[in-house]
CSV table of C-alpha atoms in Angstrom, one decimal:
chain,number,residue,atom,x,y,z
Q,57,MET,CA,0.4,-0.1,0.1
Q,58,LYS,CA,2.7,2.1,0.9
Q,59,HIS,CA,4.3,1.5,-2.6
Q,60,LEU,CA,1.2,2.7,-4.5
Q,61,LEU,CA,0.8,6.2,-2.2
Q,62,ILE,CA,4.4,6.6,-3.5
Q,63,ILE,CA,3.4,6.0,-6.7
Q,64,PHE,CA,0.4,7.9,-7.1
Q,65,SER,CA,1.9,10.8,-5.6
Q,66,ILE,CA,4.7,11.0,-8.6
Q,67,LEU,CA,1.8,11.1,-11.2
Q,68,LEU,CA,0.0,13.9,-9.8
Q,69,LEU,CA,3.1,15.8,-9.6
Q,70,SER,CA,4.1,15.0,-13.2
Q,71,SER,CA,0.6,15.7,-14.5
Q,72,PRO,CA,0.0,19.2,-16.1
Q,73,VAL,CA,-2.8,19.6,-14.8
Q,74,ILE,CA,-1.5,21.4,-12.1
Q,75,ALA,CA,1.6,23.1,-14.1
Q,76,ASP,CA,1.6,26.5,-15.2
Q,77,ASN,CA,1.8,25.6,-18.7
Q,78,HIS,CA,-1.8,24.8,-20.7
Q,79,LYS,CA,-2.7,24.4,-24.3
Q,80,GLY,CA,-6.0,25.8,-25.9
Q,81,GLU,CA,-6.6,28.0,-22.5
Q,82,THR,CA,-8.9,31.3,-23.3
Q,83,LEU,CA,-7.6,34.6,-21.2
Q,84,TYR,CA,-8.8,38.3,-21.8
Q,85,LEU,CA,-7.1,41.4,-22.0
Q,86,TRP,CA,-7.5,43.9,-19.5
Q,87,LYS,CA,-6.8,47.8,-19.5
Q,88,THR,CA,-5.6,49.1,-16.2
Q,89,SER,CA,-4.2,52.0,-14.9
Q,90,SER,CA,-1.8,50.3,-14.7
Q,91,GLY,CA,-1.1,48.5,-17.9
Q,92,ASP,CA,-2.1,45.6,-19.3
Q,93,VAL,CA,-3.5,42.8,-17.4
Q,94,TRP,CA,-4.2,39.2,-18.5
Q,95,LYS,CA,-7.1,38.2,-16.5
Q,96,GLY,CA,-9.2,34.5,-17.3
Q,97,PHE,CA,-12.1,36.0,-16.8
Q,98,GLY,CA,-13.7,38.8,-19.0
Q,99,GLU,CA,-16.2,39.9,-22.1
Q,100,LYS,CA,-15.8,39.7,-25.4
Q,101,ASP,CA,-17.8,43.1,-26.0
Q,102,ILE,CA,-15.4,44.8,-23.7
Q,103,HIS,CA,-12.2,42.7,-23.5
Q,104,PRO,CA,-10.1,41.4,-26.5
Q,105,GLU,CA,-10.4,37.9,-26.4
Q,106,TYR,CA,-6.7,35.4,-26.5
Q,107,LYS,CA,-6.9,31.6,-27.2
Q,108,GLY,CA,-4.1,29.3,-26.9
Q,109,ASP,CA,-1.1,28.5,-25.1
Q,110,VAL,CA,-0.4,30.2,-21.9
Q,111,GLU,CA,2.6,30.0,-19.2
Q,112,ASN,CA,2.7,32.0,-16.1
Q,113,GLY,CA,-0.9,33.4,-16.8
Q,114,LYS,CA,-0.2,34.9,-19.7
Q,115,PRO,CA,-0.1,34.1,-23.3
Q,116,ASN,CA,3.3,31.9,-24.5
Q,117,GLY,CA,3.8,29.8,-27.9
Q,118,LEU,CA,0.6,30.1,-30.3
Q,119,GLY,CA,-2.0,32.0,-30.1
Q,120,VAL,CA,-4.8,34.0,-31.8
Q,121,ILE,CA,-6.4,37.5,-29.7
Q,122,ILE,CA,-9.9,39.0,-31.6
Q,123,ASN,CA,-10.8,42.3,-30.3
Q,124,THR,CA,-14.1,43.8,-30.1
Q,125,ASN,CA,-13.5,45.8,-33.7
Q,126,LYS,CA,-12.6,42.2,-35.2
Q,127,VAL,CA,-8.8,43.1,-35.3
Q,128,LYS,CA,-7.3,39.5,-35.4
Q,129,TYR,CA,-3.6,38.1,-34.7
Q,130,VAL,CA,-2.9,34.7,-35.0
Q,131,GLY,CA,0.8,33.6,-34.2
Q,132,GLU,CA,3.3,33.2,-31.9
Q,133,TRP,CA,3.7,34.8,-28.1
Q,134,ARG,CA,6.2,35.4,-25.7
Q,135,ASP,CA,5.4,36.9,-21.9
Q,136,GLY,CA,2.1,38.2,-23.0
Q,137,LYS,CA,3.6,39.9,-26.1
Q,138,LYS,CA,3.6,39.0,-30.1
Q,139,GLN,CA,7.1,37.8,-30.3
Q,140,GLY,CA,8.0,35.8,-33.6
Q,141,GLN,CA,5.8,35.1,-36.8
Q,142,GLY,CA,2.3,35.8,-37.2
Q,143,THR,CA,-0.5,37.5,-39.1
Q,144,PHE,CA,-2.2,40.8,-38.1
Q,145,THR,CA,-6.0,41.5,-40.0
Q,146,TYR,CA,-7.3,44.8,-39.3
Q,147,GLY,CA,-11.0,44.4,-38.6
Q,148,LYS,CA,-13.6,47.4,-38.7
Q,149,GLY,CA,-12.5,50.9,-38.8
Q,150,LYS,CA,-10.3,53.3,-40.7
Q,151,TRP,CA,-7.3,50.7,-41.3
Q,152,GLU,CA,-10.3,47.8,-42.2
Q,153,GLY,CA,-9.1,45.0,-44.7
Q,154,GLU,CA,-4.9,46.2,-44.4
Q,155,LYS,CA,-3.0,42.7,-43.3
Q,156,TYR,CA,0.3,42.6,-41.8
Q,157,GLU,CA,2.5,38.4,-42.6
Q,158,GLY,CA,6.0,38.6,-40.9
Q,159,GLU,CA,7.8,39.1,-37.8
Q,160,PHE,CA,7.2,40.4,-34.3
Q,161,LYS,CA,9.2,41.6,-31.5
Q,162,ASP,CA,8.0,42.5,-28.0
Q,163,GLY,CA,4.3,43.3,-29.8
Q,164,TYR,CA,5.5,45.8,-32.6
Q,165,ARG,CA,6.3,44.8,-36.7
Q,166,HIS,CA,9.9,44.6,-36.4
Q,167,GLY,CA,11.6,42.3,-38.7
Q,168,GLN,CA,10.9,40.7,-42.2
Q,169,GLY,CA,7.3,41.4,-43.0
Q,170,THR,CA,5.0,41.7,-46.1
Q,171,TYR,CA,2.3,44.9,-45.0
Q,172,THR,CA,-0.8,44.8,-47.4
Q,173,TRP,CA,-3.4,47.7,-48.1
Q,174,SER,CA,-6.7,47.4,-48.8
Q,175,ASP,CA,-5.9,49.5,-51.7
Q,176,GLY,CA,-3.6,47.0,-53.2
Q,177,ASP,CA,-0.7,48.9,-52.0
Q,178,LYS,CA,2.0,46.6,-50.9
Q,179,TYR,CA,5.1,46.5,-49.0
Q,180,VAL,CA,7.9,43.6,-49.1
Q,181,GLY,CA,11.3,44.3,-46.4
Q,182,GLU,CA,12.2,45.1,-43.1
Q,183,PHE,CA,10.4,46.8,-40.4
Q,184,LYS,CA,11.2,48.1,-36.6
Q,185,ASP,CA,9.0,49.6,-34.3
Q,186,ASP,CA,5.7,49.1,-36.4
Q,187,LYS,CA,7.5,50.7,-39.5
Q,188,PRO,CA,9.2,50.0,-42.9
Q,189,ASN,CA,12.9,50.5,-41.9
Q,190,GLY,CA,15.6,49.1,-43.8
Q,191,LYS,CA,15.8,47.7,-47.2
Q,192,GLY,CA,12.6,46.8,-49.3
Q,193,THR,CA,9.8,47.3,-52.0
Q,194,TYR,CA,7.1,49.2,-52.3
Q,195,THR,CA,4.6,48.3,-54.9
Q,196,TRP,CA,1.3,50.7,-56.1
Q,197,SER,CA,-1.5,48.8,-57.4
Q,198,ASP,CA,-0.9,51.1,-60.8
Q,199,GLY,CA,1.8,49.5,-61.4
Q,200,ARG,CA,4.7,52.2,-59.9
Q,201,LYS,CA,7.7,50.6,-58.0
Q,202,TYR,CA,9.8,51.7,-54.9
Q,203,GLU,CA,12.9,49.7,-54.7
Q,204,GLY,CA,15.6,51.0,-51.6
Q,205,GLU,CA,16.5,51.7,-48.3
Q,206,PHE,CA,13.1,53.5,-45.5
Q,207,GLU,CA,13.7,54.9,-42.6
Q,208,ASP,CA,10.8,55.4,-40.3
Q,209,GLY,CA,8.2,54.5,-43.0
Q,210,ILE,CA,9.2,56.8,-45.6
Q,211,LYS,CA,11.5,56.8,-48.9
Q,212,HIS,CA,15.6,57.4,-47.1
Q,213,GLY,CA,18.7,56.6,-48.5
Q,214,GLN,CA,19.3,55.3,-51.6
Q,215,GLY,CA,16.8,53.5,-53.9
Q,216,THR,CA,14.9,53.5,-57.7
Q,217,TRP,CA,11.1,54.6,-58.1
Q,218,THR,CA,9.8,53.2,-62.0
Q,219,SER,CA,6.7,54.9,-62.7
Q,220,ILE,CA,4.0,52.7,-64.4
Q,221,LYS,CA,5.8,54.0,-68.2
Q,222,GLY,CA,9.1,52.5,-67.3
Q,223,TYR,CA,10.8,56.0,-66.3
Q,224,LYS,CA,13.1,55.7,-63.3
Q,225,TYR,CA,15.0,58.2,-61.1
Q,226,VAL,CA,18.0,55.9,-59.2
Q,227,GLY,CA,19.5,57.4,-56.4
Q,228,GLU,CA,19.7,58.9,-52.8
Q,229,TRP,CA,16.3,60.2,-51.4
Q,230,ARG,CA,15.8,62.0,-48.2
Q,231,GLU,CA,12.6,62.1,-46.4
Q,232,ASN,CA,10.7,60.8,-49.3
Q,233,LYS,CA,12.5,63.3,-51.4
Q,234,SER,CA,14.7,62.9,-55.0
Q,235,TRP,CA,17.8,63.9,-53.5
Q,236,ASN,CA,20.9,63.5,-55.0
Q,237,GLY,CA,20.2,61.2,-58.2
Q,238,LYS,CA,19.4,61.1,-61.6
Q,239,GLU,CA,16.3,60.4,-63.7
Q,240,TYR,CA,16.0,57.7,-67.0
Q,241,ASP,CA,13.0,57.4,-69.9
Q,242,LYS,CA,12.1,53.8,-70.1
Q,243,LYS,CA,15.1,53.8,-73.1
Q,244,GLY,CA,17.7,54.3,-70.6
Q,245,ASN,CA,18.7,57.8,-71.9
Q,246,ILE,CA,19.2,60.5,-69.2
Q,247,ILE,CA,16.6,63.0,-68.5
Q,248,GLY,CA,17.6,65.0,-65.7
Q,249,LYS,CA,19.2,65.0,-62.1
Q,250,TYR,CA,18.2,65.9,-58.7
Q,251,VAL,CA,21.3,67.5,-56.7
Q,252,ASN,CA,20.6,68.3,-53.0
Q,253,GLY,CA,16.9,68.1,-54.2
Q,254,VAL,CA,16.9,71.0,-57.0
Q,255,LYS,CA,15.8,69.1,-60.2
Q,256,ILE,CA,18.1,70.3,-62.6
Q,257,ILE,CA,17.5,69.6,-66.4
Q,258,GLU,CA,20.3,70.3,-69.3
Q,259,GLU,CA,19.7,71.5,-72.2
Q,260,PRO,CA,21.5,73.4,-75.0
Q,261,VAL,CA,20.3,77.2,-75.8
Q,262,VAL,CA,22.4,78.9,-77.6
Q,263,VAL,CA,25.0,77.2,-79.7
Q,264,VAL,CA,28.5,78.9,-80.7
Q,265,GLU,CA,29.9,77.3,-84.0
Q,266,LYS,CA,33.3,78.3,-84.5
Q,267,LYS,CA,35.4,75.7,-86.4
Q,268,PRO,CA,36.5,73.2,-85.6
Q,269,MET,CA,34.8,73.4,-81.7
Q,270,VAL,CA,31.5,73.7,-81.0
Q,271,VAL,CA,30.4,75.5,-77.4
Q,272,VAL,CA,27.3,74.5,-76.0
Q,273,GLU,CA,25.8,76.8,-72.8
Q,274,LYS,CA,24.0,74.9,-70.7
Q,275,ARG,CA,21.0,76.3,-68.7
Q,276,GLN,CA,19.7,74.6,-65.2
Q,277,THR,CA,16.2,74.8,-64.2
Q,278,GLY,CA,14.5,74.1,-61.3
Q,279,VAL,CA,12.3,75.0,-58.1
Q,280,LEU,CA,13.6,77.0,-55.3
Q,281,PHE,CA,11.8,78.7,-51.8
Q,282,ARG,CA,12.4,82.5,-50.6
Q,283,ARG,CA,11.6,83.6,-46.7
Q,284,TRP,CA,12.8,85.7,-44.3
Q,285,GLU,CA,15.7,84.3,-41.9
Q,286,ASN,CA,18.1,85.9,-40.1
Q,287,ARG,CA,16.9,89.6,-40.9
Q,288,GLN,CA,17.2,89.1,-44.5
Q,289,TRP,CA,15.3,87.5,-48.0
Q,290,ARG,CA,16.7,84.0,-48.8
Q,291,TRP,CA,17.0,81.1,-51.8
Q,292,PHE,CA,16.3,77.8,-50.1
Q,293,ARG,CA,15.7,74.4,-52.4
Q,294,ASN,CA,12.7,72.9,-50.0
Q,295,GLY,CA,10.1,75.3,-48.5
Q,296,ASN,CA,6.4,75.5,-47.9
Q,297,LYS,CA,4.7,76.8,-50.6
Q,298,LYS,CA,1.6,77.9,-48.3
Q,299,LYS,CA,3.9,79.9,-46.4
Q,300,ASP,CA,6.9,81.1,-48.7
Q,301,ARG,CA,7.3,82.4,-52.2
Q,302,LYS,CA,8.1,79.9,-54.9
Q,303,TYR,CA,10.0,79.9,-57.5
Q,304,VAL,CA,10.1,77.7,-61.2
Q,305,GLY,CA,12.8,78.6,-63.8
Q,306,ASP,CA,16.0,78.8,-64.3
Q,307,ILE,CA,18.7,79.2,-62.0
Q,308,ARG,CA,22.8,80.1,-61.7
Q,309,ASN,CA,25.0,80.5,-58.4
Q,310,GLY,CA,21.7,79.1,-56.3
Q,311,GLY,CA,19.2,81.8,-57.3
Q,312,PRO,CA,16.8,82.6,-60.1
Q,313,ASN,CA,18.4,84.3,-63.0
Q,314,GLY,CA,17.2,83.9,-66.3
Q,315,GLN,CA,13.0,83.1,-67.2
Q,316,GLY,CA,10.9,82.4,-64.7
Q,317,THR,CA,7.9,82.1,-62.6
Q,318,LEU,CA,7.6,83.4,-58.5
Q,319,ILE,CA,4.7,82.6,-57.0
Q,320,PHE,CA,3.5,84.2,-53.8
Q,321,PRO,CA,1.4,82.6,-50.7
Q,322,ASP,CA,-1.3,85.6,-51.8
Q,323,GLY,CA,-1.8,84.5,-54.6
Q,324,ASP,CA,0.6,87.8,-56.5
Q,325,LYS,CA,2.8,86.1,-59.1
Q,326,TYR,CA,5.7,87.4,-61.5
Q,327,VAL,CA,6.6,86.1,-65.1
Q,328,GLY,CA,9.5,87.0,-66.4
Q,329,LYS,CA,13.4,88.0,-66.3
Q,330,PHE,CA,15.4,87.4,-63.5
Q,331,LYS,CA,18.8,88.6,-62.5
Q,332,ASP,CA,21.0,87.7,-59.5
Q,333,GLY,CA,17.4,87.0,-57.6
Q,334,VAL,CA,15.8,89.8,-58.3
Q,335,TYR,CA,13.2,90.8,-60.9
Q,336,HIS,CA,15.5,92.7,-64.2
Q,337,GLY,CA,14.1,92.5,-67.7
Q,338,GLN,CA,10.9,92.0,-69.2
Q,339,GLY,CA,8.1,90.7,-66.8
Q,340,THR,CA,4.3,91.0,-66.1
Q,341,TYR,CA,3.5,91.3,-62.1
Q,342,THR,CA,0.1,90.2,-61.2
Q,343,PHE,CA,-1.7,90.9,-58.0
Q,344,HIS,CA,-4.1,88.6,-56.6
Q,345,ASP,CA,-7.1,91.4,-56.5
Q,346,GLY,CA,-6.6,90.9,-60.4
Q,347,ALA,CA,-4.4,94.3,-61.1
Q,348,LYS,CA,-1.5,94.2,-63.2
Q,349,TYR,CA,2.4,96.0,-64.1
Q,350,VAL,CA,3.1,95.4,-67.7
Q,351,GLY,CA,6.9,96.3,-68.6
Q,352,GLU,CA,10.2,96.4,-67.9
Q,353,PHE,CA,12.0,96.1,-64.3
Q,354,LYS,CA,15.5,97.2,-62.8
Q,355,ASP,CA,16.7,95.6,-60.0
Q,356,GLY,CA,13.7,94.4,-58.4
Q,357,LYS,CA,11.8,97.7,-59.1
Q,358,VAL,CA,9.4,98.8,-61.7
Q,359,TRP,CA,10.5,101.0,-63.8
Q,360,ASN,CA,9.6,101.0,-68.0
Q,361,GLY,CA,6.1,99.9,-68.3
Q,362,THR,CA,1.7,100.0,-67.8
Q,363,VAL,CA,-0.4,99.2,-64.6
Q,364,TYR,CA,-3.8,98.1,-65.7
Q,365,ASN,CA,-6.5,98.3,-62.9
Q,366,GLY,CA,-10.1,97.4,-64.3
Q,367,ASN,CA,-10.8,100.2,-66.1
Q,368,LEU,CA,-7.6,102.3,-65.4
Q,369,GLU,CA,-4.2,102.4,-66.7
Q,370,TYR,CA,-1.3,104.6,-66.2
Q,371,LYS,CA,2.4,104.9,-67.1
Q,372,ILE,CA,5.9,104.3,-65.2
Q,373,VAL,CA,8.8,105.5,-67.2
Q,374,ASN,CA,12.5,106.1,-65.5
Q,375,GLY,CA,10.5,104.4,-61.8
Q,376,LYS,CA,8.0,106.8,-61.5
C-alpha cells in the first residue's frame, strides 16, 4: 500500500493539470491604470479574447487574439506580447482590410514582413518599431514601384523609383524626396538629375559654332523657395508653398537667373526675367486682386511699363 501511495504522488506531481503551462486556454486582456493585465475572465464585447498556449498566466507559444472591432492576430507569443511569426489582420474601422504577415518583437512589427493595404498597395521588406525600416520594396496598385531603403516608414537612403511607363529615378532619397540622383527614360537615357533636392534639366539653349569646335551653353532649371530668415530674404531648395514664395525657372549661383515664375502665398505672381535673384528685364506682375504691371523691371523695381487696374491704366517711366 505504501508503494502505491508513492507512485500515485509521483503521477500527480508530473501531471500537466497542476503545472502552470496550458494549451488551449482562454484569457482576456484588461486595460488598467497600471497597464495591460491578462485575466481568465472577461466579456468579448469589452475585452480582447485570447485562445491558445498559456504560461505564467500570459500568452506564451501559439495563439489567437480577437479584439472588439474584429482585429485579429494569429501567431507566436512570448510573455503576453506578440513575438515571432504571425499574421495581423485589421477589422472594422480606419484600416479595415489591411494585413501584415511576418515577424514581431515585443508586440511590434519588427523584422521581415509583408504589409498589404486595402487598395492593393504592398510593402515587402524590413520593419522596425511597427514601420518600414531598412531595405524593402513598395509596389503601388497601379504598377509604380520603389525598391530601396526606408527610414521610419518613408523613402530615405539609396533607392530606385519606377513609373508605370518605365521611367526611373535612381539615387539618394531624403525624407521621401529625390535628393541626389538621375532620371532615366524607358530607353535608359538620362533626362534629368537632382542635386541636393533641386531638379536640374540640362538642355542646350545657345550654340556658337567656331570651327573646329562647338561651344554649348547649358541652362539649369529647378525649384527654389524664398523666405525671411536671419533678418534677410534668402533662397532655399526646400520650403512650404503655403508660407514661402515659390520660384520655378532658370537657376544660376543658387538663385533665379534668366526666365522664371515667382508665386506668392497671397496669390500675387511674377512671370519674367530675373538677374541675381531679383526682377530684372521684361516681366508681368499680377496682383491677387487682378491688377497688374506689364513692362520693364530694374534691380527688383518697376521701371518702364504700364499698370492696369480695371478700366484704369497709367505709365511708369524710369521708375516713376
